[in-house]
Amino acid sequence: MFHTRRQLLIAATALLTICSTTQAQTLTLKAADVHPAGYPTVEAVESMGKKLAAATNGRIKVQMFPGGVLGGEKEMIEQTQVGAIQLLRTSLGPIGPVVPEVNVFNMPFVFRSQAHMRAVLDGPIGTEMLDKISASPARLVALAWMDSGSRSLYTKKPVRTPADLKGLKIRMMGNPLFVDTMNAMGGNGISMGYGEVFSALQTNVVDGAENNPPSYFTSNHYNTGAKYYTQTHHLMIPEVLVMSKVTWDKLSKDDQALVKKLAREAQMEQRVLWDKSVAEYTDKLKAAGVEFIQIDTKPFYEATAPVRAKYGAQFADLMKRIEAVQ
Ligand code: GTR
């Protein structure tokens, strides 16, 4: 095959170059999540990582750092903005202060149901919102949505009406919109990172918090005496998988398209895992003695009207479009 030593040498050099380039271009994406291993979002991103490694022959890999080991969500967003974290699954809640446009999805009772929220996310409005995040100066590229169902209240004494919340300090995510929401619902909203909530509940710094069943269980918050779970469903906050723009800009167009495609697949995988986990953790919470309190949500809906008016004014057209989605 090689007629001269020179040809052999050229071929060997070329091979070496290819190998060293491949070596140099191997990229390990550091992925982060506040949730522990096994949580639907963590599993979906890990599965995306496996597919990415397979599709690129190991050239691009994902290494997952679950359980908030890289910091709270706010800190992780900042690290992703500067490129220290490459892939982040986060709630849209703490994205609001960085990309105010997303706050339309962060408003209380903005979605009628989970099915309504999914229809909005899967349609043009969902795509537009991903594009808005990517086009904003936040240096984040929004790849796909993830699900977190709806958030309900958990407290140390039973709550059935807004009046029952009077005087109770309730932990909310870091976004003034949520503090306003809790204040409107009748309690005192206290903004705090997810990682601090367990000890805040234990030491009575707060009297309660709010979240979906999988988070309520895996965070162990139900083990602090906050065992009354009032089905307010007041927030349905989509979650988003973002890549640092610093990393995105280093990828070839083909790799960008591949990452996006696999992220969308992860979105659909996570949804299936999510539905299973809500059912599973609801059972576990009940078995652990948590009391699920069914209520009429209308008084909470009405109490939060001023919050929708205050924050929603700038999104009036978009809110009409959201409402019109079937
Ligand atoms: C969870 C969400 C997390 C985090 C957490 C919180 O439902 O999945 O991303 O935002 O709530 O309350 O801080």
JSON list of C-alpha atoms and ligand atoms in Angstrom, two decimals, residues 33-35 39 41 73 76 89-94 147-151 154 171-174 178 192-195 197 209-216 221 237-240 270 274, ligand 1:
[
{"chain": "A", "resi": 33, "resn": "ASP", "atom": "CA", "xyz": [-28.38, 19.84, 39.18]},
{"chain": "A", "resi": 34, "resn": "VAL", "atom": "CA", "xyz": [-29.57, 20.57, 42.72]},
{"chain": "A", "resi": 35, "resn": "HIS", "atom": "CA", "xyz": [-31.37, 17.23, 42.74]},
{"chain": "A", "resi": 39, "resn": "TYR", "atom": "CA", "xyz": [-34.08, 12.26, 40.19]},
{"chain": "A", "resi": 41, "resn": "THR", "atom": "CA", "xyz": [-33.95, 15.57, 35.64]},
{"chain": "A", "resi": 73, "resn": "GLU", "atom": "CA", "xyz": [-29.21, 27.16, 41.88]},
{"chain": "A", "resi": 76, "resn": "MET", "atom": "CA", "xyz": [-24.87, 27.49, 39.50]},
{"chain": "A", "resi": 89, "resn": "ARG", "atom": "CA", "xyz": [-30.78, 21.99, 34.63]},
{"chain": "A", "resi": 90, "resn": "THR", "atom": "CA", "xyz": [-32.51, 24.69, 36.60]},
{"chain": "A", "resi": 91, "resn": "SER", "atom": "CA", "xyz": [-35.95, 25.91, 37.52]},
{"chain": "A", "resi": 92, "resn": "LEU", "atom": "CA", "xyz": [-37.07, 29.02, 35.63]},
{"chain": "A", "resi": 93, "resn": "GLY", "atom": "CA", "xyz": [-37.70, 30.58, 39.06]},
{"chain": "A", "resi": 94, "resn": "PRO", "atom": "CA", "xyz": [-34.15, 31.79, 39.68]},
{"chain": "A", "resi": 147, "resn": "ASP", "atom": "CA", "xyz": [-41.12, 19.25, 33.96]},
{"chain": "A", "resi": 148, "resn": "SER", "atom": "CA", "xyz": [-41.63, 19.98, 37.62]},
{"chain": "A", "resi": 149, "resn": "GLY", "atom": "CA", "xyz": [-45.38, 19.59, 37.86]},
{"chain": "A", "resi": 150, "resn": "SER", "atom": "CA", "xyz": [-47.00, 21.95, 40.31]},
{"chain": "A", "resi": 151, "resn": "ARG", "atom": "CA", "xyz": [-45.90, 23.35, 43.64]},
{"chain": "A", "resi": 154, "resn": "TYR", "atom": "CA", "xyz": [-46.17, 22.27, 53.17]},
{"chain": "A", "resi": 171, "resn": "ARG", "atom": "CA", "xyz": [-39.63, 29.71, 52.15]},
{"chain": "A", "resi": 172, "resn": "MET", "atom": "CA", "xyz": [-39.81, 30.75, 48.50]},
{"chain": "A", "resi": 173, "resn": "MET", "atom": "CA", "xyz": [-37.26, 30.55, 45.68]},
{"chain": "A", "resi": 174, "resn": "GLY", "atom": "CA", "xyz": [-34.98, 33.52, 45.03]},
{"chain": "A", "resi": 178, "resn": "PHE", "atom": "CA", "xyz": [-42.41, 34.49, 44.58]},
{"chain": "A", "resi": 192, "resn": "MET", "atom": "CA", "xyz": [-33.81, 31.27, 50.45]},
{"chain": "A", "resi": 193, "resn": "GLY", "atom": "CA", "xyz": [-31.69, 28.77, 48.50]},
{"chain": "A", "resi": 194, "resn": "TYR", "atom": "CA", "xyz": [-32.97, 25.18, 48.25]},
{"chain": "A", "resi": 195, "resn": "GLY", "atom": "CA", "xyz": [-29.99, 23.82, 50.18]},
{"chain": "A", "resi": 197, "resn": "VAL", "atom": "CA", "xyz": [-34.43, 24.97, 53.58]},
{"chain": "A", "resi": 209, "resn": "ALA", "atom": "CA", "xyz": [-42.14, 25.84, 52.19]},
{"chain": "A", "resi": 210, "resn": "GLU", "atom": "CA", "xyz": [-43.69, 24.80, 48.89]},
{"chain": "A", "resi": 211, "resn": "ASN", "atom": "CA", "xyz": [-42.71, 22.36, 46.21]},
{"chain": "A", "resi": 212, "resn": "ASN", "atom": "CA", "xyz": [-43.76, 19.35, 44.16]},
{"chain": "A", "resi": 213, "resn": "PRO", "atom": "CA", "xyz": [-43.95, 15.84, 45.71]},
{"chain": "A", "resi": 214, "resn": "PRO", "atom": "CA", "xyz": [-40.60, 14.54, 44.33]},
{"chain": "A", "resi": 215, "resn": "SER", "atom": "CA", "xyz": [-38.68, 17.56, 45.69]},
{"chain": "A", "resi": 216, "resn": "TYR", "atom": "CA", "xyz": [-40.60, 17.54, 48.97]},
{"chain": "A", "resi": 221, "resn": "HIS", "atom": "CA", "xyz": [-38.28, 18.44, 54.15]},
{"chain": "A", "resi": 237, "resn": "ILE", "atom": "CA", "xyz": [-42.80, 26.41, 36.95]},
{"chain": "A", "resi": 238, "resn": "PRO", "atom": "CA", "xyz": [-41.16, 24.87, 33.92]},
{"chain": "A", "resi": 239, "resn": "GLU", "atom": "CA", "xyz": [-37.53, 23.88, 34.22]},
{"chain": "A", "resi": 240, "resn": "VAL", "atom": "CA", "xyz": [-34.94, 24.45, 31.58]},
{"chain": "A", "resi": 270, "resn": "GLN", "atom": "CA", "xyz": [-37.77, 13.38, 31.58]},
{"chain": "A", "resi": 274, "resn": "TRP", "atom": "CA", "xyz": [-41.48, 12.75, 35.95]},
{"chain": "B", "resi": 1, "resn": "GTR", "atom": "C1", "xyz": [-37.52, 22.18, 42.63]},
{"chain": "B", "resi": 1, "resn": "GTR", "atom": "C2", "xyz": [-36.78, 22.48, 41.36]},
{"chain": "B", "resi": 1, "resn": "GTR", "atom": "C3", "xyz": [-35.37, 22.88, 41.67]},
{"chain": "B", "resi": 1, "resn": "GTR", "atom": "C4", "xyz": [-35.32, 24.01, 42.68]},
{"chain": "B", "resi": 1, "resn": "GTR", "atom": "C5", "xyz": [-36.20, 23.72, 43.88]},
{"chain": "B", "resi": 1, "resn": "GTR", "atom": "C6", "xyz": [-36.33, 24.91, 44.81]},
{"chain": "B", "resi": 1, "resn": "GTR", "atom": "O1", "xyz": [-38.85, 21.85, 42.32]},
{"chain": "B", "resi": 1, "resn": "GTR", "atom": "O2", "xyz": [-36.75, 21.32, 40.56]},
{"chain": "B", "resi": 1, "resn": "GTR", "atom": "O3", "xyz": [-34.75, 23.23, 40.47]},
{"chain": "B", "resi": 1, "resn": "GTR", "atom": "O4", "xyz": [-35.71, 25.18, 42.06]},
{"chain": "B", "resi": 1, "resn": "GTR", "atom": "O5", "xyz": [-37.49, 23.32, 43.47]},
{"chain": "B", "resi": 1, "resn": "GTR", "atom": "O6", "xyz": [-37.38, 25.06, 45.39]},
{"chain": "B", "resi": 1, "resn": "GTR", "atom": "O7", "xyz": [-35.37, 25.68, 44.96]}
]
